[in-house]
Amino acid sequence: MKIFNQYKLGDIKLNNHLVMAPMTRSRAIDNIPNDLMAEYYRLRAAAGLIITEGVAPSANGLGYPRIPGIYNQAQIEGWKKVTDAVHVEGGKIFIQLMHTGRVSHPENMEPNTRVLAPSAIGMSGEMWTDSKGKQAYPEPLEMTLLDIEQTQEEYVEASKKAIEAGFDGVELHGANGYLIDQFINTASNKRQDEYGGSSENRCRFALEVANKVSQAIGAQRTGIRLSPYGVFNDMEIFEGVEETYEYLAGELGKLNLLYIHIVDHSSQGAPEVKESVKSKIRDSFGRDIIASGGLDREKAENILSDDRGDLVAFGQAFLANPDLVYKLENDLPLNNPDFDTFYTPGEKGYVDYPMAPK
Ligand SMILES: Cc1cc2nc3c(=O)[nH]c(=O)nc-3n(C[C@H](O)[C@H](O)[C@H](O)COP(=O)(O)O)c2cc1C
């Protein structure tokens, strides 16, 4: 079966076509990766490629409690434990850089930080803080041109630190309503300058970040995750969505980026991600595509054999089954994920899912 065969992603040799999708797990006490996290990723190292949970490139980008960062020395040292553990097992691992932008709260942030976004538009609803429970989302500050430049530099510095910490590459989180997506989407971007308005302008931030990170660590170590038709975190399906992503994918292709990772959360009740937009992205990009969302072995194999994706990502199945590759290969039953422990601190629901006897 193709899915279990080796694959060359750029010049990175993967043991199979299975990717562990990025999943925030909120186990990083003080925002520093720790031994427990190293064990969690080590247990899942049979994936062809692991993409870590979303990691803050800077203190301004750290909006959730207990998510890890990669902007100080303690965090670099913590991540070294993770990358070593995965590499010892023969796996490969990319870090997902997630600047949360307006999906944030000062209670979750360090002193002297700012909640930044393309426009001063707060989100509806509330978010969890460890110190005060649920809190209304604050109105973010509209980023100045200087903020934009400095934030892009933060992605660059974080990417360099990620390579220093032993990562095989970097995935830019351009999906699910976080900062890069906040620029792309008309719900959160009402800017009048060169970063707002036309789709070219709304893609500018993503493209500049991708370009600068590629220049710093190599385009062949830089991927990006995108969520066309995504509505999570108050995003909207805007006019011209397909053309926007077609344009963005084409420009990312010109930068020789390693891959585009396409999110499809329709199996969880999110809007349909039309095949038309997926094929536009694929054709326009012309390089590797990671397909994700609601996959099982059969769907994943079909994607690979129909050439709709080069790699296939599994989220919850990997969360609940550290030995997912072995179980799929041998048609063994899968554990169900325990939603209650997705984001709780500690070992429960993290490193204690049972594995199949070998
Ligand atoms: C607990 C949890 C945390 C997640 N955190 C992230 C994240 O940090 N970054 C991201 O891009 N997607 C995140 N996702 C989305 C997953 O990467 C994936 O797209 C989603 O789970 C659908 O795939 P699945 O049906 O195989 O689970 C998360 C999903 C779950 C279940």
Coordinates of C-alpha atoms and ligand atoms in Angstrom, one line a residue:
M1 CA 0.0 0.0 0.0
K2 CA 1.3 3.4 -1.0
I3 CA 0.4 4.9 2.3
F4 CA 3.0 2.8 4.2
N5 CA 5.8 3.3 1.6
Q6 CA 8.6 5.7 2.1
Y7 CA 8.3 9.2 0.6
K8 CA 10.8 12.0 -0.1
L9 CA 9.4 15.3 0.9
G10 CA 11.9 17.6 -0.7
D11 CA 15.2 16.0 0.4
I12 CA 13.7 14.7 3.7
K13 CA 13.2 11.0 3.7
L14 CA 9.9 10.0 5.4
N15 CA 9.3 6.4 6.6
N16 CA 5.7 6.5 5.3
H17 CA 3.0 8.9 3.9
L18 CA 1.3 9.4 7.3
V19 CA 1.6 12.7 8.9
M20 CA 0.6 13.5 12.5
A21 CA -1.5 16.6 12.2
P22 CA -0.7 19.6 14.5
M23 CA -2.6 19.5 17.7
T24 CA -2.5 21.9 20.6
R25 CA -2.4 19.9 23.8
S26 CA -1.7 22.6 26.4
R27 CA 0.9 20.6 28.5
A28 CA 3.6 23.2 28.3
I29 CA 3.8 24.5 31.9
D30 CA 5.2 28.1 31.8
N31 CA 5.1 27.7 28.0
I32 CA 8.3 25.6 28.0
P33 CA 8.4 22.1 26.4
N34 CA 9.1 19.4 28.9
D35 CA 9.9 15.7 29.4
L36 CA 6.3 14.7 29.2
M37 CA 5.9 16.3 25.8
A38 CA 9.1 14.6 24.6
E39 CA 7.5 11.3 25.7
Y40 CA 4.2 12.1 23.9
Y41 CA 6.0 12.8 20.6
R42 CA 8.4 9.9 21.0
L43 CA 5.5 7.5 21.3
R44 CA 4.1 8.8 18.0
A45 CA 7.4 8.9 16.1
A46 CA 6.4 6.1 13.7
A47 CA 4.5 8.7 11.8
G48 CA 6.3 9.6 8.5
L49 CA 6.2 13.2 9.7
I50 CA 5.1 14.8 13.0
I51 CA 3.9 18.3 12.9
T52 CA 3.9 19.7 16.4
E53 CA 1.1 21.6 18.2
G54 CA 0.9 25.3 17.4
V55 CA 3.9 27.0 18.9
A56 CA 4.1 30.8 19.6
P57 CA 6.9 32.5 17.7
S58 CA 6.9 35.4 20.2
A59 CA 5.4 36.5 23.4
N60 CA 2.8 38.6 21.5
G61 CA 1.7 35.5 19.7
L62 CA 1.1 33.4 22.7
G63 CA -2.7 33.6 23.3
Y64 CA -3.6 30.3 25.0
P65 CA -2.6 29.0 28.4
R66 CA 0.1 26.3 28.5
I67 CA 1.0 26.4 24.8
P68 CA 4.7 26.3 24.1
G69 CA 6.8 29.0 22.6
I70 CA 10.0 29.1 20.7
Y71 CA 11.5 32.5 21.5
N72 CA 13.7 32.0 24.5
Q73 CA 16.6 29.7 25.5
A74 CA 14.6 27.6 27.9
Q75 CA 12.1 26.8 25.2
I76 CA 14.9 25.9 22.7
E77 CA 16.4 23.5 25.3
G78 CA 13.0 22.0 25.9
W79 CA 12.4 21.4 22.2
K80 CA 15.8 19.8 21.8
K81 CA 14.5 17.0 24.1
V82 CA 11.5 16.6 21.8
T83 CA 13.4 16.5 18.5
D84 CA 16.0 14.2 20.0
A85 CA 13.4 11.8 21.2
V86 CA 11.7 11.7 17.8
H87 CA 14.9 11.4 15.9
V88 CA 16.2 8.5 18.1
E89 CA 13.1 6.6 17.0
G90 CA 13.8 7.3 13.4
G91 CA 11.0 9.9 12.9
K92 CA 10.9 13.4 11.4
I93 CA 9.4 16.5 13.0
F94 CA 8.3 20.0 11.9
I95 CA 7.3 22.7 14.3
Q96 CA 4.1 24.6 13.7
L97 CA 4.5 28.3 14.2
M98 CA 1.2 29.7 15.4
H99 CA 0.9 33.4 16.2
T100 CA -2.5 33.6 17.7
G101 CA -3.1 37.3 16.9
R102 CA -6.5 38.3 18.2
V103 CA -7.3 34.8 19.5
S104 CA -5.8 35.8 22.8
H105 CA -6.2 37.3 26.2
P106 CA -3.9 39.4 28.4
E107 CA -4.4 36.9 31.2
N108 CA -2.8 34.2 29.1
M109 CA 0.2 36.4 28.1
E110 CA 3.4 37.7 29.7
P111 CA 3.7 41.3 31.0
N112 CA 4.5 43.9 28.3
T113 CA 2.9 42.1 25.5
R114 CA 0.2 43.2 23.1
V115 CA -2.8 41.5 21.5
L116 CA -2.3 42.4 17.8
A117 CA -4.4 41.8 14.7
P118 CA -4.7 43.3 11.2
S119 CA -7.7 45.4 12.4
A120 CA -9.2 46.3 15.7
I121 CA -12.0 43.8 15.5
G122 CA -12.5 41.6 18.6
M123 CA -13.9 38.1 18.5
S124 CA -17.3 37.1 19.7
G125 CA -17.6 34.9 22.8
E126 CA -15.1 34.0 25.4
M127 CA -11.8 32.2 25.8
W128 CA -10.3 30.1 28.6
T129 CA -7.7 31.6 31.0
D130 CA -6.2 29.6 33.8
S131 CA -6.2 32.5 36.2
K132 CA -9.8 33.9 35.8
G133 CA -11.7 31.1 33.9
K134 CA -13.6 32.2 30.8
Q135 CA -13.1 35.8 29.7
A136 CA -14.5 37.9 26.9
Y137 CA -12.1 38.3 24.0
P138 CA -10.4 41.7 24.1
E139 CA -10.4 44.1 21.2
P140 CA -7.0 43.7 19.5
L141 CA -4.7 46.6 18.5
E142 CA -4.6 47.3 14.8
M143 CA -1.0 46.5 13.7
T144 CA 1.0 49.4 12.4
L145 CA 3.4 48.9 9.5
L146 CA 6.2 48.7 12.0
D147 CA 4.3 46.0 14.0
I148 CA 3.9 44.0 10.8
E149 CA 7.6 44.2 10.0
Q150 CA 8.6 43.3 13.6
T151 CA 6.1 40.4 13.7
Q152 CA 7.4 39.0 10.5
E153 CA 10.9 39.2 12.0
E154 CA 9.6 37.2 15.0
Y155 CA 8.6 34.4 12.6
V156 CA 12.1 34.5 11.1
E157 CA 13.8 34.4 14.5
A158 CA 11.6 31.6 15.7
S159 CA 12.3 29.6 12.6
K160 CA 16.0 29.9 13.1
K161 CA 15.6 28.9 16.7
A162 CA 13.5 25.9 15.6
I163 CA 16.4 24.7 13.4
E164 CA 18.8 25.2 16.2
A165 CA 16.5 23.1 18.4
G166 CA 16.8 20.2 15.9
F167 CA 13.5 20.5 13.9
D168 CA 13.5 19.2 10.4
G169 CA 11.5 22.1 9.2
V170 CA 8.8 24.7 10.0
E171 CA 5.1 24.8 9.2
L172 CA 3.6 28.3 9.2
H173 CA 0.1 28.2 10.6
G174 CA -1.9 30.1 8.0
A175 CA -5.2 28.4 8.9
N176 CA -8.0 28.3 11.4
G177 CA -8.3 32.0 12.1
Y178 CA -4.9 32.7 13.6
L179 CA -2.7 35.7 12.6
I180 CA -1.8 34.8 9.0
D181 CA -5.4 33.8 8.3
Q182 CA -6.6 37.0 10.0
F183 CA -4.9 38.9 7.3
I184 CA -6.3 36.7 4.5
N185 CA -9.9 36.8 5.7
T186 CA -12.2 39.7 5.2
A187 CA -13.9 39.1 8.6
S188 CA -10.8 40.2 10.5
N189 CA -9.0 42.4 7.9
K190 CA -10.6 45.8 7.1
R191 CA -7.3 47.6 6.4
Q192 CA -7.1 50.3 3.8
D193 CA -3.3 50.0 3.2
E194 CA -1.3 47.5 1.1
Y195 CA -2.2 44.7 3.6
G196 CA -6.0 45.0 3.2
G197 CA -8.7 45.2 0.5
S198 CA -7.8 43.2 -2.6
S199 CA -7.0 39.5 -2.2
E200 CA -3.4 40.2 -3.3
N201 CA -3.2 42.7 -0.5
R202 CA -4.7 40.3 2.1
C203 CA -2.3 37.6 1.0
R204 CA 0.7 39.9 1.3
F205 CA 1.4 39.2 5.0
A206 CA 1.4 35.4 4.4
L207 CA 3.6 35.7 1.4
E208 CA 6.1 38.0 3.0
V209 CA 6.4 35.7 6.1
A210 CA 6.8 32.7 3.9
N211 CA 9.4 34.5 1.8
K212 CA 11.4 35.7 4.8
V213 CA 11.3 32.4 6.6
S214 CA 12.4 30.6 3.4
Q215 CA 15.3 33.0 3.0
A216 CA 16.4 32.3 6.6
I217 CA 16.1 28.5 6.8
G218 CA 15.5 27.4 3.2
A219 CA 12.3 27.0 1.2
Q220 CA 12.7 23.3 1.3
R221 CA 12.3 23.4 5.0
T222 CA 9.3 25.6 5.0
G223 CA 5.6 24.5 4.7
I224 CA 2.3 26.3 5.3
R225 CA -1.1 25.2 6.5
L226 CA -4.2 26.9 4.9
S227 CA -7.9 26.5 5.5
P228 CA -10.0 27.7 2.5
Y229 CA -13.7 27.9 3.5
G230 CA -12.7 27.8 7.1
V231 CA -15.0 29.6 9.6
F232 CA -13.3 28.7 12.9
N233 CA -12.4 31.6 15.2
D234 CA -14.9 34.0 13.5
M235 CA -13.6 33.6 10.0
E236 CA -16.1 34.0 7.1
I237 CA -16.4 32.5 3.6
F238 CA -15.6 35.6 1.6
E239 CA -16.3 36.5 -2.0
G240 CA -13.6 35.2 -4.3
V241 CA -12.3 32.6 -1.8
E242 CA -11.3 30.2 -4.5
E243 CA -9.4 32.8 -6.6
T244 CA -7.7 34.1 -3.5
Y245 CA -6.3 30.7 -2.5
E246 CA -5.4 29.9 -6.1
Y247 CA -3.4 33.1 -6.3
L248 CA -1.8 32.5 -2.8
A249 CA -0.8 28.9 -3.8
G250 CA 0.7 30.1 -7.1
E251 CA 2.8 32.7 -5.3
L252 CA 3.9 30.2 -2.7
G253 CA 4.9 27.9 -5.5
K254 CA 7.1 30.6 -7.0
L255 CA 8.8 30.7 -3.6
N256 CA 9.5 26.9 -3.9
L257 CA 7.8 26.3 -0.6
L258 CA 8.0 22.6 0.5
Y259 CA 4.3 21.9 0.9
I260 CA 0.8 23.3 1.4
H261 CA -1.2 21.5 4.1
I262 CA -4.9 21.8 3.4
V263 CA -7.3 21.8 6.3
D264 CA -10.8 20.3 5.8
H265 CA -12.9 20.2 9.0
S266 CA -16.2 19.4 7.2
S267 CA -16.3 16.0 8.9
Q268 CA -16.7 17.9 12.2
G269 CA -19.6 20.0 10.9
A270 CA -17.6 22.9 9.4
P271 CA -18.5 24.1 5.9
E272 CA -17.6 21.9 2.9
V273 CA -14.2 22.5 1.5
K274 CA -15.0 22.2 -2.2
E275 CA -12.9 19.8 -4.3
S276 CA -12.6 22.7 -6.8
V277 CA -10.6 24.8 -4.4
K278 CA -8.4 21.9 -3.4
S279 CA -7.5 21.2 -7.0
K280 CA -7.0 24.9 -7.8
I281 CA -4.5 25.0 -4.9
R282 CA -2.8 21.8 -6.0
D283 CA -2.5 22.9 -9.7
S284 CA -1.5 26.4 -8.9
F285 CA 1.1 25.4 -6.3
G286 CA 2.6 22.5 -8.3
R287 CA 4.4 21.1 -5.3
D288 CA 3.6 18.7 -2.5
I289 CA 0.2 18.8 -0.8
I290 CA -0.7 17.4 2.6
A291 CA -4.4 16.5 2.8
S292 CA -6.1 16.4 6.3
G293 CA -9.4 16.1 8.1
G294 CA -11.6 13.2 8.9
L295 CA -9.4 10.6 7.2
D296 CA -9.4 6.9 7.7
R297 CA -7.2 4.4 6.0
E298 CA -9.5 4.0 3.0
K299 CA -10.0 7.7 2.4
A300 CA -6.3 8.4 2.8
E301 CA -5.4 5.7 0.3
N302 CA -7.9 7.1 -2.2
I303 CA -6.4 10.6 -1.8
L304 CA -3.0 9.2 -2.6
S305 CA -4.0 7.0 -5.4
D306 CA -6.2 9.7 -7.0
D307 CA -3.3 12.1 -6.8
R308 CA -5.3 14.5 -4.7
G309 CA -2.5 14.7 -2.1
D310 CA 1.1 13.5 -1.6
L311 CA 0.8 13.0 2.1
V312 CA -2.1 12.3 4.4
A313 CA -2.5 13.8 7.9
F314 CA -4.4 12.2 10.8
G315 CA -5.2 14.3 13.9
Q316 CA -7.5 12.7 16.5
A317 CA -6.6 9.2 15.5
F318 CA -2.9 9.9 16.2
L319 CA -3.9 11.6 19.5
A320 CA -5.7 8.5 20.7
N321 CA -3.4 5.9 19.1
P322 CA 0.3 6.4 19.5
D323 CA 0.9 3.3 17.4
L324 CA -1.5 4.4 14.7
V325 CA 0.7 3.3 11.8
Y326 CA 1.0 -0.2 13.2
K327 CA -2.7 -0.4 13.8
L328 CA -3.7 0.8 10.4
E329 CA -1.2 -1.5 8.8
N330 CA -2.6 -4.5 10.6
D331 CA -6.3 -3.4 10.5
L332 CA -6.5 -3.3 14.3
P333 CA -9.3 -1.4 16.1
L334 CA -8.5 2.2 17.1
N335 CA -9.0 3.8 20.6
N336 CA -11.5 6.7 20.6
P337 CA -10.1 10.1 21.6
D338 CA -11.1 11.4 25.1
F339 CA -12.3 15.0 24.4
D340 CA -12.2 15.9 28.2
T341 CA -8.4 15.6 28.3
F342 CA -7.5 17.3 25.0
Y343 CA -6.3 20.5 26.7
T344 CA -5.9 19.5 30.4
P345 CA -2.4 19.5 32.0
G346 CA -0.8 16.2 33.0
E347 CA -0.4 12.6 31.7
K348 CA -4.0 11.6 31.5
G349 CA -5.2 11.3 27.9
Y350 CA -1.7 12.2 26.8
V351 CA 0.8 9.5 27.2
D352 CA -1.5 6.7 28.5
Y353 CA -3.6 5.6 25.5
P354 CA -3.2 1.8 25.2
M355 CA -1.1 0.4 22.4
A356 CA -1.7 -2.9 20.6
P357 CA 0.4 -5.8 21.8
K358 CA 3.1 -6.6 19.2
Ligands
LIG1 C1 -7.0 18.7 20.3 C2 -6.8 19.3 19.0 C3 -5.9 20.4 18.9 C4 -5.7 20.9 17.6 N1 -4.8 21.9 17.5 C5 -4.4 22.4 16.3 C6 -3.2 23.2 16.1 O1 -2.6 23.6 17.1 N2 -2.9 23.6 14.9 C7 -3.6 23.2 13.8 O2 -3.3 23.6 12.7 N3 -4.7 22.4 13.9 C8 -5.0 21.9 15.1 N4 -6.1 21.0 15.2 C9 -6.7 20.5 14.0 C10 -6.0 19.2 13.5 O3 -4.7 19.4 13.0 C11 -6.8 18.5 12.4 O4 -6.9 19.4 11.3 C12 -8.2 18.1 12.8 O5 -8.2 17.4 14.0 C13 -9.0 17.3 11.8 O6 -8.3 16.1 11.5 P1 -8.8 14.7 12.1 O7 -10.2 14.5 11.6 O8 -7.8 13.6 11.6 O9 -8.7 14.8 13.6 C14 -6.4 20.4 16.5 C15 -7.2 19.4 16.6 C16 -7.5 18.8 17.8 C17 -8.4 17.6 17.9

